[in-house]
Amino acid sequence: MTRVAFQLQIRAELLDEYLERHSPVWPEMLAEIATAGRRNYTLFLGEGGTLVGYYETDDDAAAQAYLAASPVAARWEAEMSRFFHGLDGRPDQAATALTEVFHLEDQLAASGEIPTPATDNESSAS
């Protein structure tokens, strides 16, 4: 599995409309994202319109190719492109990729450590 994170910058004057467009996203676009093989797709909004996205996939190149050929995704991205600063191309293909520097489960597996999560009783008892 591959974890992918990306960053985009939303135009401040369009932020409210951008949020409205995602509440909810078109059902046919949701289906295309899932069919492309992206899972756990999440968007986070930061200060000043900084948008960070995250998803997991088994084959990111295949997911990208599927969405690039999708008429539904092309229509969605055409409508969404005006919301972003500094993009050259479709938002789903031109976003700035982020480099993963830490993943808890990977490091735990490499170390051979398997911690036991605290229960509510253990964490509140003192």
CSV table of N, CA, C and O in Angstrom, one decimal:
chain,number,residue,atom,x,y,z
A,1,MET,N,0.8,-1.2,0.0
A,1,MET,CA,0.0,0.0,0.0
A,1,MET,C,0.9,1.3,0.0
A,1,MET,O,1.9,1.3,0.7
A,2,THR,N,0.4,2.2,-0.7
A,2,THR,CA,1.1,3.5,-0.8
A,2,THR,C,0.3,4.6,-0.1
A,2,THR,O,-0.9,4.7,-0.3
A,3,ARG,N,0.9,5.4,0.7
A,3,ARG,CA,0.3,6.6,1.3
A,3,ARG,C,0.7,7.8,0.5
A,3,ARG,O,1.9,8.0,0.3
A,4,VAL,N,-0.2,8.6,0.2
A,4,VAL,CA,0.0,9.8,-0.6
A,4,VAL,C,-0.5,11.0,0.1
A,4,VAL,O,-1.7,11.0,0.5
A,5,ALA,N,0.3,12.1,0.2
A,5,ALA,CA,-0.2,13.3,0.8
A,5,ALA,C,0.2,14.4,-0.2
A,5,ALA,O,1.2,14.3,-0.9
A,6,PHE,N,-0.6,15.4,-0.2
A,6,PHE,CA,-0.4,16.5,-1.2
A,6,PHE,C,-0.9,17.8,-0.6
A,6,PHE,O,-1.7,17.8,0.4
A,7,GLN,N,-0.4,19.0,-1.1
A,7,GLN,CA,-0.8,20.3,-0.6
A,7,GLN,C,-1.3,21.2,-1.8
A,7,GLN,O,-0.7,21.1,-2.9
A,8,LEU,N,-2.3,21.9,-1.5
A,8,LEU,CA,-2.8,22.9,-2.4
A,8,LEU,C,-3.1,24.2,-1.6
A,8,LEU,O,-3.3,24.1,-0.4
A,9,GLN,N,-3.2,25.3,-2.3
A,9,GLN,CA,-3.6,26.6,-1.7
A,9,GLN,C,-4.9,27.1,-2.3
A,9,GLN,O,-5.0,27.4,-3.5
A,10,ILE,N,-5.9,27.2,-1.4
A,10,ILE,CA,-7.2,27.7,-1.8
A,10,ILE,C,-7.2,29.2,-1.8
A,10,ILE,O,-6.7,29.8,-0.9
A,11,ARG,N,-7.8,29.8,-2.8
A,11,ARG,CA,-7.9,31.3,-2.9
A,11,ARG,C,-8.9,31.7,-1.7
A,11,ARG,O,-10.0,31.2,-1.6
A,12,ALA,N,-8.4,32.6,-0.9
A,12,ALA,CA,-9.1,33.1,0.3
A,12,ALA,C,-10.5,33.5,0.0
A,12,ALA,O,-11.5,33.2,0.7
A,13,GLU,N,-10.7,34.2,-1.1
A,13,GLU,CA,-12.0,34.8,-1.5
A,13,GLU,C,-13.0,33.7,-1.9
A,13,GLU,O,-14.2,33.9,-2.0
A,14,LEU,N,-12.5,32.5,-2.2
A,14,LEU,CA,-13.4,31.4,-2.6
A,14,LEU,C,-13.5,30.3,-1.6
A,14,LEU,O,-14.1,29.2,-1.9
A,15,LEU,N,-12.9,30.5,-0.4
A,15,LEU,CA,-12.9,29.4,0.6
A,15,LEU,C,-14.3,28.9,1.0
A,15,LEU,O,-14.5,27.7,1.0
A,16,ASP,N,-15.2,29.8,1.3
A,16,ASP,CA,-16.6,29.4,1.7
A,16,ASP,C,-17.2,28.5,0.6
A,16,ASP,O,-17.8,27.5,0.9
A,17,GLU,N,-17.1,29.0,-0.7
A,17,GLU,CA,-17.7,28.2,-1.8
A,17,GLU,C,-17.0,26.8,-1.9
A,17,GLU,O,-17.6,25.8,-2.2
A,18,TYR,N,-15.7,26.8,-1.8
A,18,TYR,CA,-14.9,25.5,-1.8
A,18,TYR,C,-15.5,24.6,-0.8
A,18,TYR,O,-15.7,23.4,-1.1
A,19,LEU,N,-15.7,25.0,0.4
A,19,LEU,CA,-16.2,24.2,1.5
A,19,LEU,C,-17.6,23.7,1.2
A,19,LEU,O,-18.0,22.5,1.4
A,20,GLU,N,-18.5,24.6,0.6
A,20,GLU,CA,-19.8,24.2,0.2
A,20,GLU,C,-19.8,23.1,-0.9
A,20,GLU,O,-20.6,22.1,-0.8
A,21,ARG,N,-18.8,23.1,-1.8
A,21,ARG,CA,-18.7,22.2,-2.9
A,21,ARG,C,-18.3,20.8,-2.3
A,21,ARG,O,-18.6,19.8,-3.0
A,22,HIS,N,-17.8,20.7,-1.1
A,22,HIS,CA,-17.4,19.4,-0.5
A,22,HIS,C,-18.4,18.9,0.5
A,22,HIS,O,-18.1,18.0,1.2
A,23,SER,N,-19.6,19.5,0.5
A,23,SER,CA,-20.5,19.2,1.6
A,23,SER,C,-21.9,19.0,0.9
A,23,SER,O,-22.8,19.9,1.1
A,24,PRO,N,-22.2,18.0,0.2
A,24,PRO,CA,-21.3,16.8,-0.1
A,24,PRO,C,-20.7,17.0,-1.5
A,24,PRO,O,-21.1,17.7,-2.4
A,25,VAL,N,-19.7,16.1,-1.8
A,25,VAL,CA,-19.1,15.9,-3.1
A,25,VAL,C,-20.1,15.2,-3.9
A,25,VAL,O,-20.9,14.3,-3.4
A,26,TRP,N,-20.1,15.4,-5.2
A,26,TRP,CA,-21.0,14.6,-6.1
A,26,TRP,C,-20.9,13.1,-5.9
A,26,TRP,O,-19.7,12.6,-5.8
A,27,PRO,N,-22.0,12.4,-5.8
A,27,PRO,CA,-21.9,11.0,-5.6
A,27,PRO,C,-21.1,10.2,-6.7
A,27,PRO,O,-20.4,9.3,-6.4
A,28,GLU,N,-21.3,10.7,-7.9
A,28,GLU,CA,-20.5,10.1,-9.0
A,28,GLU,C,-19.0,10.3,-8.9
A,28,GLU,O,-18.2,9.5,-9.3
A,29,MET,N,-18.6,11.4,-8.3
A,29,MET,CA,-17.2,11.7,-8.1
A,29,MET,C,-16.6,10.8,-7.0
A,29,MET,O,-15.5,10.3,-7.1
A,30,LEU,N,-17.4,10.7,-6.0
A,30,LEU,CA,-17.0,9.8,-4.9
A,30,LEU,C,-16.8,8.3,-5.4
A,30,LEU,O,-15.9,7.7,-5.0
A,31,ALA,N,-17.7,7.9,-6.2
A,31,ALA,CA,-17.6,6.6,-6.8
A,31,ALA,C,-16.4,6.4,-7.7
A,31,ALA,O,-15.7,5.4,-7.6
A,32,GLU,N,-16.0,7.5,-8.4
A,32,GLU,CA,-14.8,7.4,-9.3
A,32,GLU,C,-13.6,7.3,-8.4
A,32,GLU,O,-12.6,6.6,-8.8
A,33,ILE,N,-13.5,8.1,-7.4
A,33,ILE,CA,-12.4,8.0,-6.5
A,33,ILE,C,-12.2,6.6,-5.9
A,33,ILE,O,-11.1,6.1,-5.9
A,34,ALA,N,-13.3,6.0,-5.5
A,34,ALA,CA,-13.2,4.7,-4.9
A,34,ALA,C,-12.9,3.7,-6.0
A,34,ALA,O,-12.0,2.8,-5.8
A,35,THR,N,-13.4,3.8,-7.2
A,35,THR,CA,-13.2,2.9,-8.3
A,35,THR,C,-11.7,3.0,-8.7
A,35,THR,O,-11.1,2.0,-9.1
A,36,ALA,N,-11.1,4.2,-8.6
A,36,ALA,CA,-9.7,4.4,-9.0
A,36,ALA,C,-8.8,3.6,-8.0
A,36,ALA,O,-7.6,3.4,-8.4
A,37,GLY,N,-9.3,3.3,-6.9
A,37,GLY,CA,-8.5,2.5,-5.9
A,37,GLY,C,-7.9,3.4,-4.8
A,37,GLY,O,-7.0,3.0,-4.0
A,38,ARG,N,-8.5,4.6,-4.6
A,38,ARG,CA,-8.0,5.4,-3.5
A,38,ARG,C,-8.9,5.1,-2.3
A,38,ARG,O,-10.1,5.1,-2.4
A,39,ARG,N,-8.3,5.0,-1.1
A,39,ARG,CA,-9.0,4.7,0.1
A,39,ARG,C,-8.6,5.7,1.2
A,39,ARG,O,-7.5,6.3,1.1
A,40,ASN,N,-9.4,5.8,2.2
A,40,ASN,CA,-9.0,6.7,3.3
A,40,ASN,C,-8.7,8.1,2.8
A,40,ASN,O,-7.8,8.8,3.4
A,41,TYR,N,-9.4,8.6,1.8
A,41,TYR,CA,-9.1,9.9,1.2
A,41,TYR,C,-9.6,11.0,2.1
A,41,TYR,O,-10.8,11.0,2.5
A,42,THR,N,-8.8,11.9,2.5
A,42,THR,CA,-9.1,12.9,3.5
A,42,THR,C,-8.5,14.2,3.1
A,42,THR,O,-7.4,14.3,2.6
A,43,LEU,N,-9.2,15.3,3.4
A,43,LEU,CA,-8.7,16.6,3.2
A,43,LEU,C,-8.7,17.4,4.5
A,43,LEU,O,-9.7,17.3,5.2
A,44,PHE,N,-7.7,18.1,4.7
A,44,PHE,CA,-7.5,18.9,6.0
A,44,PHE,C,-7.3,20.4,5.5
A,44,PHE,O,-6.5,20.6,4.6
A,45,LEU,N,-8.0,21.3,6.2
A,45,LEU,CA,-7.8,22.7,5.9
A,45,LEU,C,-7.1,23.4,7.0
A,45,LEU,O,-7.4,23.3,8.2
A,46,GLY,N,-6.0,24.1,6.6
A,46,GLY,CA,-5.2,24.9,7.6
A,46,GLY,C,-5.4,26.4,7.4
A,46,GLY,O,-6.2,26.8,6.6
A,47,GLU,N,-4.6,27.1,8.2
A,47,GLU,CA,-4.7,28.5,8.2
A,47,GLU,C,-4.5,29.1,6.8
A,47,GLU,O,-3.7,28.6,6.0
A,48,GLY,N,-5.2,30.1,6.4
A,48,GLY,CA,-5.0,30.8,5.2
A,48,GLY,C,-5.3,30.1,3.9
A,48,GLY,O,-4.9,30.4,2.8
A,49,GLY,N,-6.1,29.0,4.1
A,49,GLY,CA,-6.6,28.2,2.9
A,49,GLY,C,-5.6,27.1,2.5
A,49,GLY,O,-5.7,26.6,1.4
A,50,THR,N,-4.6,26.8,3.3
A,50,THR,CA,-3.7,25.7,3.0
A,50,THR,C,-4.5,24.4,3.1
A,50,THR,O,-5.1,24.1,4.2
A,51,LEU,N,-4.5,23.6,2.0
A,51,LEU,CA,-5.3,22.4,2.0
A,51,LEU,C,-4.3,21.2,1.9
A,51,LEU,O,-3.4,21.2,1.0
A,52,VAL,N,-4.4,20.2,2.8
A,52,VAL,CA,-3.5,19.1,2.8
A,52,VAL,C,-4.5,17.9,2.6
A,52,VAL,O,-5.5,17.7,3.3
A,53,GLY,N,-4.1,17.1,1.6
A,53,GLY,CA,-4.9,15.9,1.3
A,53,GLY,C,-4.1,14.6,1.5
A,53,GLY,O,-2.9,14.6,1.5
A,54,TYR,N,-4.8,13.5,1.8
A,54,TYR,CA,-4.2,12.3,2.1
A,54,TYR,C,-5.1,11.1,1.6
A,54,TYR,O,-6.3,11.2,1.7
A,55,TYR,N,-4.4,10.1,1.0
A,55,TYR,CA,-5.1,8.9,0.6
A,55,TYR,C,-4.2,7.8,0.6
A,55,TYR,O,-3.0,7.9,0.6
A,56,GLU,N,-4.7,6.6,0.5
A,56,GLU,CA,-4.0,5.3,0.4
A,56,GLU,C,-4.4,4.6,-0.8
A,56,GLU,O,-5.6,4.7,-1.2
A,57,THR,N,-3.5,3.9,-1.5
A,57,THR,CA,-3.8,3.2,-2.7
A,57,THR,C,-2.8,2.1,-2.9
A,57,THR,O,-1.7,2.1,-2.4
A,58,ASP,N,-3.2,1.1,-3.6
A,58,ASP,CA,-2.2,0.0,-3.9
A,58,ASP,C,-1.4,0.3,-5.1
A,58,ASP,O,-0.3,-0.2,-5.3
A,59,ASP,N,-1.9,1.2,-6.0
A,59,ASP,CA,-1.1,1.5,-7.2
A,59,ASP,C,-1.5,3.0,-7.6
A,59,ASP,O,-2.5,3.2,-8.3
A,60,ASP,N,-0.7,3.9,-7.2
A,60,ASP,CA,-1.0,5.3,-7.4
A,60,ASP,C,-1.0,5.7,-8.9
A,60,ASP,O,-1.8,6.5,-9.3
A,61,ALA,N,0.0,5.1,-9.6
A,61,ALA,CA,0.0,5.5,-11.1
A,61,ALA,C,-1.3,5.0,-11.7
A,61,ALA,O,-1.8,5.7,-12.6
A,62,ALA,N,-1.8,3.8,-11.4
A,62,ALA,CA,-3.0,3.3,-12.0
A,62,ALA,C,-4.2,4.2,-11.5
A,62,ALA,O,-5.1,4.5,-12.4
A,63,ALA,N,-4.2,4.6,-10.3
A,63,ALA,CA,-5.3,5.5,-9.8
A,63,ALA,C,-5.3,6.8,-10.5
A,63,ALA,O,-6.3,7.3,-10.9
A,64,GLN,N,-4.1,7.4,-10.7
A,64,GLN,CA,-4.0,8.6,-11.4
A,64,GLN,C,-4.4,8.5,-12.8
A,64,GLN,O,-5.1,9.3,-13.4
A,65,ALA,N,-4.0,7.4,-13.5
A,65,ALA,CA,-4.4,7.2,-14.9
A,65,ALA,C,-5.9,7.0,-15.0
A,65,ALA,O,-6.5,7.6,-16.0
A,66,TYR,N,-6.5,6.3,-14.1
A,66,TYR,CA,-8.0,6.1,-14.2
A,66,TYR,C,-8.7,7.4,-14.1
A,66,TYR,O,-9.6,7.7,-14.8
A,67,LEU,N,-8.3,8.2,-13.1
A,67,LEU,CA,-9.0,9.5,-12.9
A,67,LEU,C,-8.7,10.5,-14.0
A,67,LEU,O,-9.5,11.3,-14.4
A,68,ALA,N,-7.5,10.4,-14.6
A,68,ALA,CA,-7.1,11.3,-15.7
A,68,ALA,C,-8.0,11.0,-16.9
A,68,ALA,O,-8.3,11.9,-17.7
A,69,ALA,N,-8.5,9.7,-17.1
A,69,ALA,CA,-9.3,9.3,-18.2
A,69,ALA,C,-10.8,9.4,-17.9
A,69,ALA,O,-11.6,9.2,-18.8
A,70,SER,N,-11.1,9.7,-16.7
A,70,SER,CA,-12.5,9.7,-16.3
A,70,SER,C,-13.2,11.0,-16.7
A,70,SER,O,-12.8,12.1,-16.2
A,71,PRO,N,-14.3,11.0,-17.4
A,71,PRO,CA,-15.1,12.2,-17.7
A,71,PRO,C,-15.7,12.9,-16.5
A,71,PRO,O,-15.7,14.1,-16.4
A,72,VAL,N,-16.1,12.1,-15.5
A,72,VAL,CA,-16.6,12.6,-14.3
A,72,VAL,C,-15.5,13.4,-13.6
A,72,VAL,O,-15.8,14.6,-13.1
A,73,ALA,N,-14.3,12.8,-13.4
A,73,ALA,CA,-13.2,13.5,-12.7
A,73,ALA,C,-12.8,14.8,-13.5
A,73,ALA,O,-12.5,15.8,-12.9
A,74,ALA,N,-12.8,14.7,-14.8
A,74,ALA,CA,-12.4,15.8,-15.6
A,74,ALA,C,-13.4,17.0,-15.4
A,74,ALA,O,-13.0,18.2,-15.3
A,75,ARG,N,-14.7,16.7,-15.3
A,75,ARG,CA,-15.7,17.7,-15.1
A,75,ARG,C,-15.6,18.3,-13.7
A,75,ARG,O,-15.6,19.5,-13.5
A,76,TRP,N,-15.4,17.5,-12.7
A,76,TRP,CA,-15.2,17.9,-11.3
A,76,TRP,C,-13.9,18.8,-11.2
A,76,TRP,O,-14.0,19.9,-10.7
A,77,GLU,N,-12.8,18.4,-11.8
A,77,GLU,CA,-11.6,19.1,-11.7
A,77,GLU,C,-11.7,20.4,-12.5
A,77,GLU,O,-11.1,21.4,-12.0
A,78,ALA,N,-12.4,20.4,-13.6
A,78,ALA,CA,-12.6,21.7,-14.3
A,78,ALA,C,-13.3,22.7,-13.5
A,78,ALA,O,-13.0,23.9,-13.5
A,79,GLU,N,-14.3,22.3,-12.8
A,79,GLU,CA,-15.1,23.2,-11.9
A,79,GLU,C,-14.2,23.6,-10.7
A,79,GLU,O,-14.4,24.7,-10.2
A,80,MET,N,-13.4,22.7,-10.2
A,80,MET,CA,-12.6,23.0,-9.0
A,80,MET,C,-11.3,23.8,-9.2
A,80,MET,O,-10.8,24.4,-8.3
A,81,SER,N,-10.8,23.8,-10.4
A,81,SER,CA,-9.5,24.4,-10.7
A,81,SER,C,-9.5,25.9,-10.3
A,81,SER,O,-8.4,26.4,-9.9
A,82,ARG,N,-10.6,26.6,-10.4
A,82,ARG,CA,-10.5,28.1,-10.1
A,82,ARG,C,-10.3,28.4,-8.7
A,82,ARG,O,-10.0,29.5,-8.3
A,83,PHE,N,-10.5,27.4,-7.8
A,83,PHE,CA,-10.4,27.6,-6.4
A,83,PHE,C,-8.9,27.7,-5.9
A,83,PHE,O,-8.7,28.1,-4.7
A,84,PHE,N,-7.9,27.3,-6.7
A,84,PHE,CA,-6.6,27.1,-6.2
A,84,PHE,C,-5.6,28.2,-6.8
A,84,PHE,O,-5.7,28.5,-8.0
A,85,HIS,N,-4.6,28.6,-6.0
A,85,HIS,CA,-3.5,29.4,-6.5
A,85,HIS,C,-2.4,28.5,-7.1
A,85,HIS,O,-2.2,27.4,-6.7
A,86,GLY,N,-1.8,29.1,-8.1
A,86,GLY,CA,-0.5,28.5,-8.6
A,86,GLY,C,-0.6,27.1,-9.2
A,86,GLY,O,0.4,26.4,-9.1
A,87,LEU,N,-1.7,26.7,-9.8
A,87,LEU,CA,-1.7,25.4,-10.4
A,87,LEU,C,-1.6,25.5,-11.9
A,87,LEU,O,-2.1,26.4,-12.6
A,88,ASP,N,-0.8,24.6,-12.4
A,88,ASP,CA,-0.7,24.4,-13.9
A,88,ASP,C,-1.2,23.1,-14.3
A,88,ASP,O,-0.6,22.1,-14.3
A,89,GLY,N,-2.5,23.0,-14.6
A,89,GLY,CA,-3.2,21.8,-14.9
A,89,GLY,C,-4.3,21.5,-13.9
A,89,GLY,O,-4.7,22.3,-13.1
A,90,ARG,N,-4.8,20.3,-14.0
A,90,ARG,CA,-5.9,19.8,-13.1
A,90,ARG,C,-5.4,19.7,-11.7
A,90,ARG,O,-4.3,19.2,-11.5
A,91,PRO,N,-6.2,20.2,-10.7
A,91,PRO,CA,-5.8,20.1,-9.3
A,91,PRO,C,-5.4,18.7,-8.9
A,91,PRO,O,-4.5,18.5,-8.1
A,92,ASP,N,-6.1,17.7,-9.4
A,92,ASP,CA,-5.8,16.3,-8.9
A,92,ASP,C,-4.5,15.8,-9.5
A,92,ASP,O,-4.0,14.8,-9.0
A,93,GLN,N,-4.0,16.5,-10.5
A,93,GLN,CA,-2.7,16.0,-11.1
A,93,GLN,C,-1.6,17.0,-10.8
A,93,GLN,O,-0.4,16.6,-11.0
A,94,ALA,N,-1.9,18.2,-10.5
A,94,ALA,CA,-0.9,19.3,-10.3
A,94,ALA,C,-0.6,19.7,-8.9
A,94,ALA,O,0.3,20.5,-8.7
A,95,ALA,N,-1.2,19.0,-7.9
A,95,ALA,CA,-1.0,19.3,-6.5
A,95,ALA,C,0.5,19.0,-6.1
A,95,ALA,O,1.1,18.1,-6.7
A,96,THR,N,1.0,19.7,-5.2
A,96,THR,CA,2.4,19.5,-4.7
A,96,THR,C,2.4,18.3,-3.8
A,96,THR,O,1.7,18.3,-2.8
A,97,ALA,N,3.1,17.3,-4.2
A,97,ALA,CA,3.2,16.0,-3.4
A,97,ALA,C,4.1,16.3,-2.2
A,97,ALA,O,5.1,17.1,-2.2
A,98,LEU,N,3.7,15.7,-1.0
A,98,LEU,CA,4.5,15.9,0.2
A,98,LEU,C,5.3,14.6,0.4
A,98,LEU,O,4.9,13.5,0.1
A,99,THR,N,6.5,14.8,1.0
A,99,THR,CA,7.3,13.6,1.3
A,99,THR,C,7.0,13.1,2.7
A,99,THR,O,7.1,13.8,3.7
A,100,GLU,N,6.8,11.8,2.8
A,100,GLU,CA,6.5,11.2,4.1
A,100,GLU,C,7.9,11.0,4.8
A,100,GLU,O,8.8,10.5,4.3
A,101,VAL,N,7.9,11.5,6.1
A,101,VAL,CA,9.1,11.4,6.9
A,101,VAL,C,8.9,10.5,8.1
A,101,VAL,O,9.9,10.1,8.7
A,102,PHE,N,7.7,10.1,8.4
A,102,PHE,CA,7.5,9.3,9.6
A,102,PHE,C,6.1,8.6,9.5
A,102,PHE,O,5.1,9.2,9.0
A,103,HIS,N,6.1,7.3,9.8
A,103,HIS,CA,4.9,6.6,9.9
A,103,HIS,C,5.0,5.6,11.1
A,103,HIS,O,5.9,4.7,11.1
A,104,LEU,N,4.2,5.8,12.1
A,104,LEU,CA,4.3,5.0,13.3
A,104,LEU,C,4.3,3.5,13.1
A,104,LEU,O,5.2,2.8,13.6
A,105,GLU,N,3.3,3.0,12.4
A,105,GLU,CA,3.2,1.6,12.2
A,105,GLU,C,4.4,1.0,11.5
A,105,GLU,O,4.9,-0.1,11.9
A,106,ASP,N,5.0,1.7,10.5
A,106,ASP,CA,6.2,1.2,9.9
A,106,ASP,C,7.4,1.1,10.8
A,106,ASP,O,8.1,0.1,10.8
A,107,GLN,N,7.5,2.2,11.7
A,107,GLN,CA,8.7,2.2,12.6
A,107,GLN,C,8.5,1.1,13.7
A,107,GLN,O,9.5,0.5,14.1
A,108,LEU,N,7.3,1.0,14.2
A,108,LEU,CA,7.0,0.0,15.2
A,108,LEU,C,7.3,-1.4,14.6
A,108,LEU,O,8.0,-2.3,15.3
A,109,ALA,N,6.9,-1.7,13.4
A,109,ALA,CA,7.1,-3.0,12.8
A,109,ALA,C,8.6,-3.2,12.6
A,109,ALA,O,9.1,-4.3,12.9
A,110,ALA,N,9.3,-2.2,12.2
A,110,ALA,CA,10.8,-2.3,12.0
A,110,ALA,C,11.5,-2.6,13.3
A,110,ALA,O,12.5,-3.3,13.4
A,111,SER,N,11.0,-2.0,14.4
A,111,SER,CA,11.6,-2.2,15.7
A,111,SER,C,11.3,-3.5,16.4
A,111,SER,O,11.9,-3.9,17.3
A,112,GLY,N,10.2,-4.1,15.9
A,112,GLY,CA,9.7,-5.3,16.6
A,112,GLY,C,8.9,-5.0,17.8
A,112,GLY,O,8.5,-6.0,18.5
A,113,GLU,N,8.7,-3.8,18.1
A,113,GLU,CA,7.9,-3.4,19.3
A,113,GLU,C,6.4,-3.4,19.0
A,113,GLU,O,6.0,-3.0,17.9
A,114,ILE,N,5.6,-4.0,19.9
A,114,ILE,CA,4.2,-4.0,19.7
A,114,ILE,C,3.6,-3.5,21.0
A,114,ILE,O,3.4,-4.2,22.0
A,115,PRO,N,3.4,-2.1,21.1
A,115,PRO,CA,2.9,-1.6,22.3
A,115,PRO,C,1.4,-2.0,22.6
A,115,PRO,O,0.7,-2.3,21.7
A,116,THR,N,1.1,-2.0,23.9
A,116,THR,CA,-0.3,-2.3,24.3
A,116,THR,C,-1.0,-0.9,24.6
A,116,THR,O,-0.5,-0.2,25.4
A,117,PRO,N,-2.0,-0.6,23.8
A,117,PRO,CA,-2.7,0.6,24.1
A,117,PRO,C,-3.3,0.7,25.5
A,117,PRO,O,-3.7,-0.3,26.0
A,118,ALA,N,-3.2,1.9,26.1
A,118,ALA,CA,-3.8,2.1,27.4
A,118,ALA,C,-5.3,2.0,27.3
A,118,ALA,O,-5.9,2.5,26.3
A,119,THR,N,-6.0,1.5,28.3
A,119,THR,CA,-7.4,1.5,28.4
A,119,THR,C,-7.9,2.7,29.1
A,119,THR,O,-7.1,3.4,29.8
A,120,ASP,N,-9.2,3.0,29.0
A,120,ASP,CA,-9.7,4.2,29.7
A,120,ASP,C,-9.5,4.0,31.2
A,120,ASP,O,-9.2,5.0,31.9
A,121,ASN,N,-9.6,2.8,31.8
A,121,ASN,CA,-9.4,2.6,33.2
A,121,ASN,C,-8.0,2.9,33.6
A,121,ASN,O,-7.7,3.5,34.6
A,122,GLU,N,-7.0,2.4,32.8
A,122,GLU,CA,-5.6,2.6,33.1
A,122,GLU,C,-5.2,4.1,33.0
A,122,GLU,O,-4.5,4.6,33.8
A,123,SER,N,-5.7,4.8,32.0
A,123,SER,CA,-5.3,6.2,31.8
A,123,SER,C,-6.0,7.1,32.8
A,123,SER,O,-5.4,8.2,33.2
A,124,SER,N,-7.1,6.8,33.4
A,124,SER,CA,-7.8,7.6,34.4
A,124,SER,C,-7.5,7.3,35.8
A,124,SER,O,-7.8,8.0,36.7
A,125,ALA,N,-6.9,6.1,36.0
A,125,ALA,CA,-6.6,5.7,37.4
A,125,ALA,C,-5.2,6.3,37.8
A,125,ALA,O,-4.2,6.0,37.3
A,126,SER,N,-5.3,7.1,38.9
A,126,SER,CA,-4.0,7.6,39.5
A,126,SER,C,-4.2,8.1,40.9
A,126,SER,O,-5.2,8.3,41.4
